[in-house]
Amino acid sequence: MLDNKEITIYDIASKLNISTATVSRALKDDPVVSKKTKKKVFDLAEQMGYRSNHFARNLRSQRTETIGVIVPRLNSYFMSTVIAGIESVANQAGYNLIISQSSESTDNEKMNAKTMFNNRVDGLLVSLAYDTDDLSHFDIFHKKNIPLIFFDRVSEHVHSSNILIDNRKAAYGVTSHLISQGCRKIAHITATSDSNVYVDRLAGYTHALADHSIAADKEYIIYSDLSQEAGAAAAQHILQMKHRPDAIFVANDNCAVGCMLALKQAGIRIPGDIAFAGFNNDPVSTVVEPNLTTINYPGYEMGETAARHLINHLNGNASMHIANTILLRSELIVRASSEKRR
Amino acid sequence: MLDNKEITIYDIASKLNISTATVSRALKDDPVVSKKTKKKVFDLAEQMGYRSNHFARNLRSQRTETIGVIVPRLNSYFMSTVIAGIESVANQAGYNLIISQSSESTDNEKMNAKTMFNNRVDGLLVSLAYDTDDLSHFDIFHKKNIPLIFFDRVSEHVHSSNILIDNRKAAYGVTSHLISQGCRKIAHITATSDSNVYVDRLAGYTHALADHSIAADKEYIIYSDLSQEAGAAAAQHILQMKHRPDAIFVANDNCAVGCMLALKQAGIRIPGDIAFAGFNNDPVSTVVEPNLTTINYPGYEMGETAARHLINHLNGNASMHIANTILLRSELIVRASSEKRR
DNA sequence: TTGTAGGCGTTATCAT
DNA sequence: ATGATAACGCCTACAA
């Protein structure tokens, strides 16, 4: 038995012989309505299976209670963790999430942004695609005063906040750690991307070398797409180098693992011949043998922070302009892959 | 400079001295409108920065172009892959996604369902929480004729479709494979859950043993929460068993990996002493050594199928009642962890 | 081919 | 404490 007829406040009002205005007020617990009336309204609404119509409400109130999320990929450990964090905060605060992925394509990102805009999200959380440099597709949000927060893959945009970790510092720490283990010929595998994430990690690596008076060698900077397969390919390249590195710092764990496995297969001992460090603290880092030294990247917390920051702003509880950039703490986790001395 | 004033079809109509009806029709490319008028409308709309108001439209049309998704957890490899699949199809078809996680709690699931209902999703895709057995919180959807599709963690509900793999058959295949490798004392690590997923895998395991005239031993069925830590704990249990198994089939890869690592640490050789098989084809399965034999679970495809199925139904292109259950193909991937003979 | 006008369900403003 | 009523922006009979 289907009852497709939706109950509206008119139905409740007419049954109770009161006005829709009173019903509307009662339903939102307006203190101006008498307790008696409220109870009658609540009970009847419950009994008739009333549900409020968000669209009518949004149409009136010009708010949607919806947050848009655009990420490069949904199916990575890191990103799904971030999204779990966002969801938990948003859900608690009564906000809905609409989520889309750019698949690392700036064109998709533009379309996604437009969709979000047309859906009139109250605010937007974005992690940029690999090679997005022009941010003009986000201008419309600023024009309509819709708050925009970038996380992880961020970009300097005058009117938006950024939430990220200090990639430079983290990479500096990793590299220094490798140096402290006696390594001098340290390679770095990074992405062919201008994203802050990889640029900053490279900068941290470079600075650490310089601070320890180790000459930088261009040959030791290897560009890839950071996939596990790319790690294996990088391994082949490394095997053929004249001056093999004695340590490799990879910009993410997945790629590090691919590289490690391939080198091991070729008879290289880790960390004996080559020490290893990754980035992210992905689950694979505790599965690969030896376990991978890495940076713990607090994805869940980043999601929570981004969502909370945005919602606070929407509620007028905090000004987004004050905290233009929020840096989350990250930490070095030393595991066997880099312990040459113990 | 902010312009918060929204452009409506009224603005366009009055500027062009035509009616809103014509503008509305032109905007949706109604063939009844003259090309000339259409062009004028399009151009002006573009120029004025018009965007249609979904809420007004939804309020009229009683549709939302939104699909709700409820999953137990967002941050697992499998689930994020499924969601990526859903997103790609939904986005292509012009549907939005609103996503929430039950965190394996039936209470959360109920709240999520209610939220989805109040948001008037056009349809709902659900993977059930660990211990949901009563499905009455989904009755409201059926009452309003809102299509509901379960995937992976499903349940027999008269009015909904299920999309899953044949867990029983897959588990039967895994177990038979282990038997073919010469194993006779095969343990199974599963979840303390009545979910079809684990019940069916257990059934497949049991049947395979029976079909090969191997006596089932209750001691060989180990219950856990299937986390990596639980795998390690199971390993301790196994080490203390009088009659140690010579093979272990674990209901997911994560837990299998945790168990393998702990056993290896204790000096057990894999597959020599104990062969291993998991389930899901999670990335860790190709990182652990030896690589883990597993079942390839087509998560992305499952997401695509679920979304496509739902959208077809919403568009009236296919009846959901015809295909009440859709089984996706899964396949055994044999890797070193189970190859006793080669 | 275009226009008129009513209604989708809610909320805010003004009265009472 | 409650009611009447006008928006919110769009769509679609029906009329012209």
XYZ file of C-alpha atoms (C1' of nucleotides) in Angstrom:
716
model
C 0.000 0.000 0.000
C 1.556 3.197 -1.117
C 0.624 6.590 0.157
C 2.364 9.022 -2.071
C 0.552 12.023 -0.805
C 2.906 14.184 1.172
C 1.648 15.698 4.371
C 2.158 19.447 4.548
C 1.690 21.978 7.240
C -1.608 22.816 5.595
C -2.904 19.367 6.402
C -1.847 19.697 9.993
C -3.204 23.209 10.255
C -6.601 22.365 8.901
C -6.984 19.283 11.061
C -6.200 21.317 14.138
C -8.080 24.378 13.008
C -5.082 26.610 13.367
C -3.027 28.516 10.862
C -0.040 27.239 8.925
C 2.005 29.963 10.521
C 1.423 28.505 13.930
C 2.202 25.033 12.718
C 5.425 26.233 11.163
C 6.413 27.980 14.350
C 5.484 25.045 16.527
C 7.498 22.679 14.395
C 10.655 24.686 14.860
C 10.047 24.960 18.575
C 9.500 28.687 18.531
C 9.089 29.782 22.174
C 6.264 32.069 21.201
C 3.900 29.143 20.649
C 2.044 27.755 23.658
C 3.141 24.411 24.960
C -0.293 22.995 24.456
C -0.441 23.928 20.803
C 3.076 22.693 20.249
C 2.264 19.315 21.666
C -0.816 18.964 19.522
C 1.163 19.880 16.431
C 4.059 17.578 17.229
C 1.808 14.651 17.913
C -0.297 15.075 14.824
C 2.778 15.590 12.652
C 4.282 12.411 13.975
C 1.062 10.535 13.524
C 0.441 11.723 9.992
C 4.012 11.036 8.948
C 4.799 14.631 8.176
C 8.253 15.508 6.877
C 9.341 19.011 6.205
C 10.069 19.966 2.653
C 13.666 21.082 2.402
C 13.121 22.661 -0.950
C 10.352 24.893 0.118
C 12.399 25.806 3.113
C 15.553 26.417 1.110
C 13.624 28.383 -1.435
C 12.509 30.698 1.311
C 15.573 30.775 3.474
C 18.159 30.836 0.694
C 20.297 28.355 2.563
C 20.812 24.718 1.780
C 22.596 23.243 4.771
C 24.768 21.505 2.254
C 28.525 21.457 1.933
C 30.232 20.586 -1.311
C 33.409 18.528 -1.406
C 35.681 18.188 -4.438
C 38.659 15.863 -4.273
C 41.084 14.501 -6.869
C 40.228 10.873 -6.117
C 37.870 9.240 -3.697
C 39.560 5.884 -3.628
C 42.795 6.471 -1.864
C 43.385 5.637 1.733
C 44.297 9.164 2.628
C 41.381 10.808 0.903
C 38.754 8.422 2.166
C 40.036 9.063 5.655
C 39.722 12.800 5.185
C 36.197 12.379 3.909
C 35.263 10.234 6.859
C 36.404 13.082 9.081
C 34.427 15.647 7.125
C 31.344 13.488 7.200
C 31.428 12.980 10.911
C 31.520 16.701 11.678
C 29.087 17.722 8.972
C 26.578 15.087 9.907
C 26.714 16.064 13.548
C 26.074 19.679 12.647
C 23.120 18.833 10.452
C 24.847 19.507 7.183
C 24.655 17.332 4.125
C 27.578 16.543 1.960
C 27.677 16.417 -1.759
C 30.851 14.895 -2.981
C 32.510 14.678 -6.343
C 35.885 13.729 -7.704
C 37.886 15.500 -10.347
C 39.857 12.389 -11.253
C 42.922 14.658 -11.294
C 41.531 16.565 -14.248
C 41.202 20.317 -14.105
C 38.361 20.165 -16.601
C 36.373 17.864 -14.363
C 37.173 20.078 -11.463
C 35.691 23.025 -13.292
C 32.525 21.111 -14.046
C 32.279 19.899 -10.477
C 32.667 23.417 -9.204
C 29.880 24.579 -11.453
C 27.621 21.783 -10.296
C 28.310 22.656 -6.694
C 27.564 26.256 -7.478
C 24.271 25.431 -9.119
C 23.366 23.275 -6.183
C 23.913 26.321 -4.060
C 26.141 24.707 -1.516
C 26.565 26.873 1.554
C 30.301 26.297 1.445
C 32.938 24.316 -0.395
C 35.871 22.135 0.622
C 38.381 21.452 -2.119
C 41.547 19.513 -2.657
C 42.922 20.460 -6.029
C 43.660 18.260 -9.014
C 47.239 17.403 -9.880
C 47.851 20.202 -12.287
C 45.293 22.854 -11.512
C 47.042 26.182 -11.486
C 44.392 28.565 -12.664
C 41.783 28.974 -9.956
C 39.378 31.215 -11.789
C 36.641 28.597 -11.745
C 36.318 29.271 -8.046
C 35.808 32.991 -8.466
C 32.068 32.597 -8.699
C 32.013 31.405 -5.110
C 33.781 34.430 -3.858
C 31.493 36.669 -5.855
C 28.507 35.175 -4.102
C 30.305 35.237 -0.810
C 30.315 31.450 -0.508
C 33.179 30.367 1.727
C 35.812 28.153 0.167
C 38.431 26.130 1.972
C 41.280 24.253 0.380
C 42.890 21.316 2.114
C 46.001 19.242 1.401
C 46.411 20.317 -2.212
C 45.957 23.988 -1.729
C 46.670 27.182 -3.552
C 47.058 30.760 -2.556
C 43.719 32.334 -3.248
C 43.102 35.669 -1.691
C 39.668 34.868 -0.430
C 39.987 31.385 0.943
C 41.517 29.494 3.827
C 44.002 26.684 3.548
C 44.301 23.665 5.770
C 47.391 21.560 5.430
C 50.447 20.211 7.135
C 53.878 21.724 6.948
C 55.122 19.570 4.111
C 58.408 21.347 3.959
C 59.154 20.808 7.599
C 58.043 17.198 7.494
C 60.245 16.472 4.495
C 63.092 18.276 6.168
C 62.644 15.989 9.160
C 62.580 12.846 7.070
C 65.684 13.814 5.168
C 67.554 14.840 8.297
C 66.660 11.517 9.831
C 68.109 9.679 6.857
C 71.246 11.764 7.141
C 71.483 10.953 10.832
C 71.499 7.307 9.856
C 74.676 7.905 7.919
C 73.181 8.275 4.475
C 74.798 10.796 2.167
C 73.489 9.927 -1.268
C 69.805 10.506 -0.769
C 67.409 10.335 -3.693
C 63.930 11.816 -3.746
C 61.046 10.462 -5.783
C 58.386 13.091 -6.338
C 55.520 13.945 -8.634
C 55.510 15.869 -11.876
C 53.198 18.437 -10.394
C 53.362 22.022 -9.301
C 51.133 21.284 -6.363
C 52.284 22.767 -3.081
C 52.409 19.281 -1.617
C 55.254 18.067 -3.803
C 57.007 21.360 -4.227
C 57.205 21.801 -0.461
C 58.412 18.269 0.158
C 61.113 18.749 -2.399
C 62.076 22.029 -0.783
C 62.327 20.373 2.616
C 64.523 17.667 1.167
C 66.778 20.170 -0.559
C 67.146 22.337 2.502
C 68.008 19.444 4.735
C 70.772 18.431 2.366
C 72.098 21.958 2.236
C 71.986 22.356 5.995
C 74.110 19.254 6.320
C 76.513 20.370 3.647
C 75.573 17.621 1.266
C 75.774 18.625 -2.359
C 72.471 18.302 -4.159
C 72.578 16.105 -7.219
C 69.933 16.632 -9.853
C 70.198 13.044 -10.870
C 68.868 12.092 -7.467
C 65.541 13.781 -8.009
C 63.262 11.362 -9.787
C 59.905 12.376 -11.186
C 56.985 9.959 -11.449
C 53.241 9.752 -10.936
C 53.810 8.244 -7.502
C 51.789 5.106 -8.158
C 52.988 1.751 -6.926
C 53.870 0.839 -10.502
C 55.824 4.032 -10.907
C 57.757 2.993 -7.824
C 58.728 -0.256 -9.504
C 59.759 1.621 -12.624
C 61.850 4.020 -10.556
C 63.560 1.005 -9.030
C 64.730 -0.120 -12.445
C 66.084 3.316 -13.107
C 67.913 3.337 -9.795
C 69.459 -0.051 -10.404
C 71.083 1.311 -13.513
C 72.498 4.441 -11.941
C 76.262 4.752 -11.776
C 76.217 6.155 -8.291
C 73.418 4.366 -6.566
C 71.825 6.269 -3.717
C 72.131 4.914 -0.202
C 68.711 6.225 0.772
C 65.465 7.110 -0.944
C 62.812 9.462 0.313
C 59.592 8.935 -1.620
C 56.781 11.486 -1.576
C 54.177 8.862 -0.761
C 54.033 5.404 0.770
C 52.440 3.617 -2.125
C 55.176 4.511 -4.499
C 57.811 3.810 -1.855
C 56.437 0.333 -1.389
C 56.434 -0.388 -5.108
C 60.022 0.742 -5.298
C 61.113 -1.257 -2.264
C 59.577 -4.477 -3.504
C 61.238 -4.157 -6.885
C 64.635 -3.383 -5.358
C 64.349 -6.276 -2.959
C 63.590 -8.550 -5.846
C 66.805 -7.356 -7.463
C 68.741 -8.331 -4.376
C 69.131 -4.939 -2.790
C 69.019 -5.061 1.001
C 66.857 -2.559 2.845
C 67.967 -0.651 4.814
C 71.460 -2.128 4.489
C 72.122 -1.069 0.907
C 69.424 1.549 0.606
C 67.398 3.069 3.407
C 63.793 4.059 2.708
C 61.275 6.614 3.852
C 57.818 7.429 2.588
C 55.021 9.842 3.385
C 51.426 9.470 4.650
C 51.475 6.540 7.036
C 49.317 4.521 4.723
C 48.388 1.031 5.970
C 50.810 -0.565 3.533
C 53.672 1.038 5.426
C 53.243 -1.454 8.258
C 52.840 -4.388 5.938
C 55.858 -4.058 3.723
C 59.039 -5.621 5.053
C 60.929 -3.947 6.484
C 58.198 -1.626 7.778
C 58.411 1.772 6.195
C 59.578 4.919 7.936
C 57.088 7.614 7.097
C 55.283 10.791 8.088
C 51.990 10.379 9.847
C 49.509 12.512 7.959
C 46.422 13.143 10.083
C 43.767 12.733 7.403
C 40.762 12.214 9.623
C 41.704 15.199 11.705
C 42.222 17.268 8.600
C 38.709 16.418 7.436
C 37.262 17.282 10.819
C 39.159 20.539 10.972
C 38.151 21.616 7.505
C 34.488 20.862 8.117
C 34.422 22.466 11.539
C 36.179 25.546 10.283
C 33.714 25.938 7.461
C 30.657 25.353 9.606
C 31.837 27.764 12.264
C 32.195 30.352 9.607
C 28.753 29.649 8.189
C 27.275 30.012 11.635
C 29.126 33.243 12.163
C 30.958 31.764 15.139
C 34.380 32.509 13.795
C 35.796 34.609 11.107
C 37.577 32.773 8.387
C 39.675 35.770 7.651
C 41.481 35.507 10.949
C 42.914 32.082 10.397
C 43.914 32.164 6.822
C 46.051 29.074 7.032
C 45.767 26.237 9.489
C 48.717 23.919 9.854
C 48.086 20.490 11.310
C 50.731 18.659 13.215
C 52.453 15.772 11.477
C 55.144 13.541 12.848
C 57.989 11.347 11.772
C 57.463 7.654 12.406
C 60.747 5.809 12.308
C 60.518 2.166 11.342
C 62.952 -0.492 10.253
C 63.292 0.639 6.628
C 65.576 3.469 7.639
C 67.321 2.181 10.732
C 70.868 1.579 9.634
C 72.224 1.888 13.134
C 70.678 0.259 16.100
C 32.892 43.483 -5.120
C 30.085 41.174 -4.250
C 26.885 40.810 -6.170
C 24.644 38.755 -4.041
C 21.573 39.377 -6.064
C 20.527 36.220 -7.837
C 19.390 36.470 -11.418
C 16.030 34.820 -12.050
C 14.050 34.107 -15.138
C 12.030 37.183 -14.276
C 15.063 39.368 -14.804
C 15.782 37.771 -18.128
C 12.158 37.966 -19.175
C 11.751 41.614 -18.392
C 14.996 42.604 -20.079
C 13.917 40.824 -23.239
C 10.296 41.842 -22.955
C 9.067 38.287 -23.102
C 7.320 36.101 -20.546
C 8.954 33.947 -17.909
C 7.256 30.968 -19.475
C 9.183 31.496 -22.665
C 12.405 31.973 -20.804
C 11.808 28.804 -18.841
C 11.089 26.863 -22.004
C 14.036 28.336 -23.843
C 16.376 27.451 -21.032
C 15.415 23.807 -21.178
C 15.772 23.793 -24.944
C 12.100 23.179 -25.583
C 11.679 22.738 -29.349
C 8.548 24.825 -29.271
C 10.552 28.011 -28.775
C 11.946 29.753 -31.823
C 15.658 29.563 -32.391
C 15.965 33.272 -32.354
C 14.310 33.657 -28.976
C 16.353 30.800 -27.590
C 19.577 32.376 -28.622
C 18.649 35.673 -27.090
C 17.691 33.985 -23.851
C 20.817 31.853 -23.706
C 23.108 34.758 -24.379
C 21.523 37.024 -21.842
C 21.431 34.286 -19.241
C 25.108 33.658 -19.737
C 25.898 37.305 -19.651
C 23.904 38.034 -16.521
C 25.318 35.036 -14.705
C 21.992 33.288 -14.355
C 21.874 29.968 -12.530
C 18.722 28.001 -12.158
C 17.359 27.548 -8.684
C 17.262 23.857 -7.905
C 14.972 24.380 -4.990
C 12.329 26.147 -6.897
C 12.601 23.489 -9.546
C 12.519 20.643 -7.070
C 9.650 22.214 -5.258
C 7.683 22.104 -8.458
C 8.883 18.887 -9.919
C 8.982 16.915 -6.703
C 12.248 15.396 -7.769
C 15.650 16.137 -6.396
C 18.104 14.495 -8.775
C 19.857 13.337 -5.674
C 20.869 9.849 -4.658
C 21.526 8.945 -1.064
C 24.330 6.587 -0.092
C 24.713 4.972 3.317
C 27.752 2.834 4.038
C 29.223 1.329 7.189
C 32.551 3.117 6.797
C 33.909 5.480 4.226
C 37.542 4.864 4.934
C 38.191 1.395 3.731
C 39.808 0.583 0.441
C 36.877 -1.453 -0.744
C 34.219 1.059 0.184
C 36.002 4.074 -1.192
C 36.383 2.187 -4.448
C 32.672 1.450 -4.555
C 31.882 5.076 -3.907
C 34.212 6.178 -6.649
C 32.212 3.949 -8.987
C 28.904 5.328 -7.805
C 30.135 8.875 -8.149
C 31.318 8.428 -11.681
C 27.969 7.118 -12.921
C 25.846 9.488 -10.875
C 27.820 12.516 -11.895
C 27.609 11.593 -15.537
C 23.852 11.244 -15.284
C 23.461 14.572 -13.570
C 22.669 13.194 -10.159
C 24.120 14.442 -6.930
C 25.249 12.203 -4.167
C 24.699 12.679 -0.534
C 26.782 10.305 1.468
C 26.794 9.269 5.087
C 28.374 6.560 7.149
C 26.749 4.500 9.864
C 30.079 3.703 11.521
C 28.771 0.149 11.829
C 26.023 1.293 14.165
C 22.417 0.461 13.465
C 21.314 3.532 15.387
C 23.361 5.802 13.168
C 22.029 3.961 10.183
C 18.495 4.736 11.278
C 19.294 8.407 11.676
C 21.040 8.489 8.349
C 18.060 6.893 6.692
C 15.764 9.486 8.194
C 18.011 12.295 7.045
C 18.044 10.885 3.537
C 14.300 10.619 3.655
C 13.864 14.193 4.752
C 16.206 15.278 2.028
C 13.881 13.545 -0.360
C 16.493 11.585 -2.185
C 15.144 10.105 -5.398
C 16.680 6.768 -4.510
C 18.916 5.156 -1.965
C 21.968 2.909 -2.110
C 22.801 1.130 1.123
C 25.395 -1.200 2.486
C 24.241 -2.312 5.915
C 25.971 -1.945 9.243
C 27.617 -4.924 10.870
C 24.684 -6.030 12.947
C 21.626 -4.512 11.345
C 18.967 -7.163 11.197
C 15.759 -5.217 11.521
C 15.170 -3.263 8.345
C 12.047 -1.411 9.379
C 13.791 1.952 9.183
C 13.750 1.539 5.434
C 10.020 0.948 5.234
C 9.319 4.646 4.812
C 11.104 4.554 1.487
C 8.978 1.798 0.173
C 5.857 3.542 1.378
C 6.780 6.569 -0.677
C 7.828 4.389 -3.565
C 11.442 5.490 -3.326
C 13.677 2.818 -4.811
C 16.175 1.208 -2.504
C 19.149 -0.894 -3.499
C 21.399 -2.785 -1.168
C 24.932 -3.658 -2.142
C 27.598 -5.864 -0.605
C 26.039 -6.071 2.855
C 22.530 -6.830 1.803
C 19.380 -8.216 3.271
C 16.295 -9.797 1.869
C 13.775 -7.030 1.726
C 10.731 -7.661 -0.350
C 10.791 -4.357 -2.106
C 14.419 -3.791 -2.915
C 17.145 -5.053 -5.190
C 20.416 -6.515 -4.080
C 23.774 -6.186 -5.766
C 26.519 -8.440 -4.577
C 28.929 -11.146 -5.497
C 28.391 -14.819 -4.881
C 30.239 -14.945 -1.606
C 29.401 -18.569 -1.070
C 30.781 -19.614 -4.409
C 33.880 -17.482 -4.031
C 34.613 -18.906 -0.597
C 33.981 -22.364 -1.950
C 36.555 -21.675 -4.630
C 39.141 -20.395 -2.201
C 38.710 -23.342 0.106
C 38.814 -25.845 -2.733
C 41.982 -24.234 -3.955
C 43.588 -24.633 -0.537
C 42.514 -28.262 -0.515
C 44.009 -28.753 -3.960
C 47.286 -27.550 -2.529
C 47.233 -30.434 -0.143
C 45.835 -28.674 2.900
C 43.474 -30.614 5.109
C 43.316 -28.649 8.330
C 41.875 -25.418 7.097
C 40.863 -22.705 9.517
C 38.513 -19.846 8.728
C 38.651 -16.431 10.348
C 35.348 -14.640 10.046
C 33.330 -11.852 11.643
C 30.927 -11.982 14.522
C 28.130 -10.770 12.312
C 24.991 -12.159 10.794
C 25.625 -10.255 7.623
C 25.143 -12.222 4.441
C 28.729 -11.502 3.516
C 30.254 -13.510 6.329
C 27.533 -16.100 6.619
C 27.859 -16.932 2.949
C 31.632 -17.097 3.031
C 31.443 -19.445 5.962
C 28.901 -21.558 4.129
C 31.149 -21.778 1.078
C 34.028 -22.830 3.264
C 31.960 -25.465 5.030
C 30.563 -26.873 1.826
C 33.935 -27.149 0.201
C 35.215 -29.121 3.152
C 32.202 -31.409 3.052
C 32.484 -31.956 -0.673
C 36.057 -33.073 -0.195
C 35.151 -35.306 2.712
C 37.058 -33.247 5.214
C 35.519 -33.236 8.652
C 34.608 -29.773 9.857
C 36.166 -28.797 13.121
C 34.494 -26.075 15.127
C 37.776 -25.107 16.643
C 38.922 -24.056 13.212
C 36.318 -21.351 12.917
C 37.684 -18.223 14.539
C 35.560 -15.150 15.143
C 36.988 -11.649 15.165
C 36.272 -8.120 14.000
C 38.479 -8.691 10.967
C 40.782 -5.760 11.650
C 44.502 -6.069 11.122
C 44.965 -6.134 14.896
C 42.387 -8.874 15.218
C 44.441 -10.823 12.730
C 47.473 -10.539 14.965
C 45.406 -11.634 17.936
C 44.088 -14.608 15.997
C 47.672 -15.546 15.224
C 48.446 -15.845 18.938
C 45.433 -18.046 19.352
C 46.504 -20.227 16.470
C 50.018 -20.594 17.800
C 48.596 -22.108 20.945
C 46.319 -24.597 19.264
C 47.084 -28.264 19.760
C 46.373 -29.127 16.169
C 47.592 -26.188 14.207
C 45.887 -25.648 10.882
C 47.885 -26.030 7.691
C 45.899 -23.333 5.950
C 43.876 -20.287 6.910
C 41.173 -18.657 4.882
C 40.452 -15.191 6.221
C 37.292 -13.304 5.321
C 39.218 -10.170 4.399
C 42.723 -9.225 3.334
C 43.463 -6.782 6.099
C 42.921 -9.310 8.806
C 44.771 -11.946 6.823
C 47.772 -9.700 6.574
C 47.764 -8.967 10.284
C 47.651 -12.659 10.988
C 50.372 -13.517 8.498
C 52.779 -10.940 9.853
C 52.296 -12.135 13.409
C 52.765 -15.772 12.451
C 55.874 -14.995 10.448
C 57.297 -13.205 13.414
C 56.739 -16.353 15.420
C 58.740 -18.332 12.908
C 55.925 -19.920 10.960
C 56.687 -20.313 7.281
C 54.087 -19.272 4.763
C 52.932 -21.138 2.796
C 55.214 -23.953 3.955
C 53.734 -24.429 7.407
C 50.499 -22.605 6.881
C 49.019 -21.515 3.576
C 46.992 -18.328 3.458
C 44.094 -16.882 1.528
C 42.162 -13.665 2.006
C 39.280 -11.842 0.383
C 38.880 -8.519 -1.461
C 42.113 -8.040 -3.379
C 43.011 -5.075 -1.258
C 46.286 -3.338 -2.174
C 48.016 -4.819 0.855
C 47.606 -8.250 -0.668
C 50.366 -7.507 -3.171
C 52.632 -5.931 -0.598
C 52.714 -8.587 2.078
C 55.265 -11.300 1.570
C 54.463 -13.775 0.314
C 51.775 -12.077 -1.764
C 48.331 -13.048 -0.630
C 45.989 -15.315 -2.540
C 42.604 -13.661 -2.538
C 39.304 -13.046 -4.264
C 39.114 -10.075 -6.529
C 36.090 -8.095 -5.430
C 35.052 -5.643 -8.149
C 34.238 -2.665 -5.951
C 34.320 0.031 -8.604
C 32.139 -2.039 -10.866
C 29.757 -2.713 -8.028
C 29.396 1.011 -7.433
C 28.812 1.663 -11.107
C 26.278 -1.125 -11.358
C 24.350 -0.017 -8.313
C 24.179 3.574 -9.479
C 23.293 2.691 -13.038
C 20.622 0.267 -11.922
C 19.055 2.863 -9.688
C 19.179 5.633 -12.247
C 17.716 3.432 -14.951
C 14.869 2.673 -12.661
C 14.334 6.327 -11.828
C 14.229 7.140 -15.506
C 11.759 4.365 -16.120
C 14.212 2.663 -18.469
C 14.178 -0.597 -16.640
C 12.080 -2.195 -14.023
C 13.818 -2.974 -10.818
C 11.415 -5.757 -10.117
C 12.784 -7.829 -12.960
C 16.312 -8.051 -11.684
C 15.823 -8.534 -8.024
C 19.352 -9.643 -7.423
C 22.411 -8.862 -9.468
C 25.473 -10.994 -8.962
C 28.792 -9.579 -10.022
C 31.600 -11.792 -11.150
C 34.451 -12.327 -8.756
C 37.539 -14.378 -9.277
C 40.181 -16.266 -7.428
C 43.638 -14.768 -7.639
C 46.257 -17.308 -6.702
C 49.458 -15.865 -5.293
C 52.417 -17.227 -3.432
C 50.787 -17.381 -0.013
C 48.913 -20.527 -0.951
C 51.161 -22.215 -3.455
C 52.486 -25.237 -1.657
C 53.210 -27.075 -4.866
C 54.842 -25.582 -7.803
C 5.135 30.541 -31.036
C 4.144 33.056 -26.896
C 1.607 34.675 -22.663
C -1.296 34.183 -18.280
C -1.759 32.547 -13.965
C -1.869 29.194 -10.326
C 0.574 26.387 -7.330
C 4.694 23.622 -5.291
C 5.462 24.078 0.855
C 7.552 27.072 3.764
C 8.626 31.183 6.375
C 8.629 36.164 7.533
C 6.046 40.325 8.163
C 2.459 42.523 9.817
C -1.853 42.479 12.126
C -4.876 41.059 15.601
C -0.354 33.537 21.256
C -2.195 33.230 16.763
C -3.702 34.452 11.947
C -3.566 36.317 7.133
C -0.789 36.868 3.410
C 2.923 37.721 0.517
C 6.941 36.198 -1.214
C 10.885 32.485 -2.573
C 11.797 30.959 -8.338
C 10.153 27.787 -11.311
C 7.014 25.001 -14.250
C 2.976 23.926 -16.916
C -1.936 23.700 -18.209
C -4.544 26.505 -20.743
C -5.442 30.368 -23.476
C -4.342 33.411 -27.214
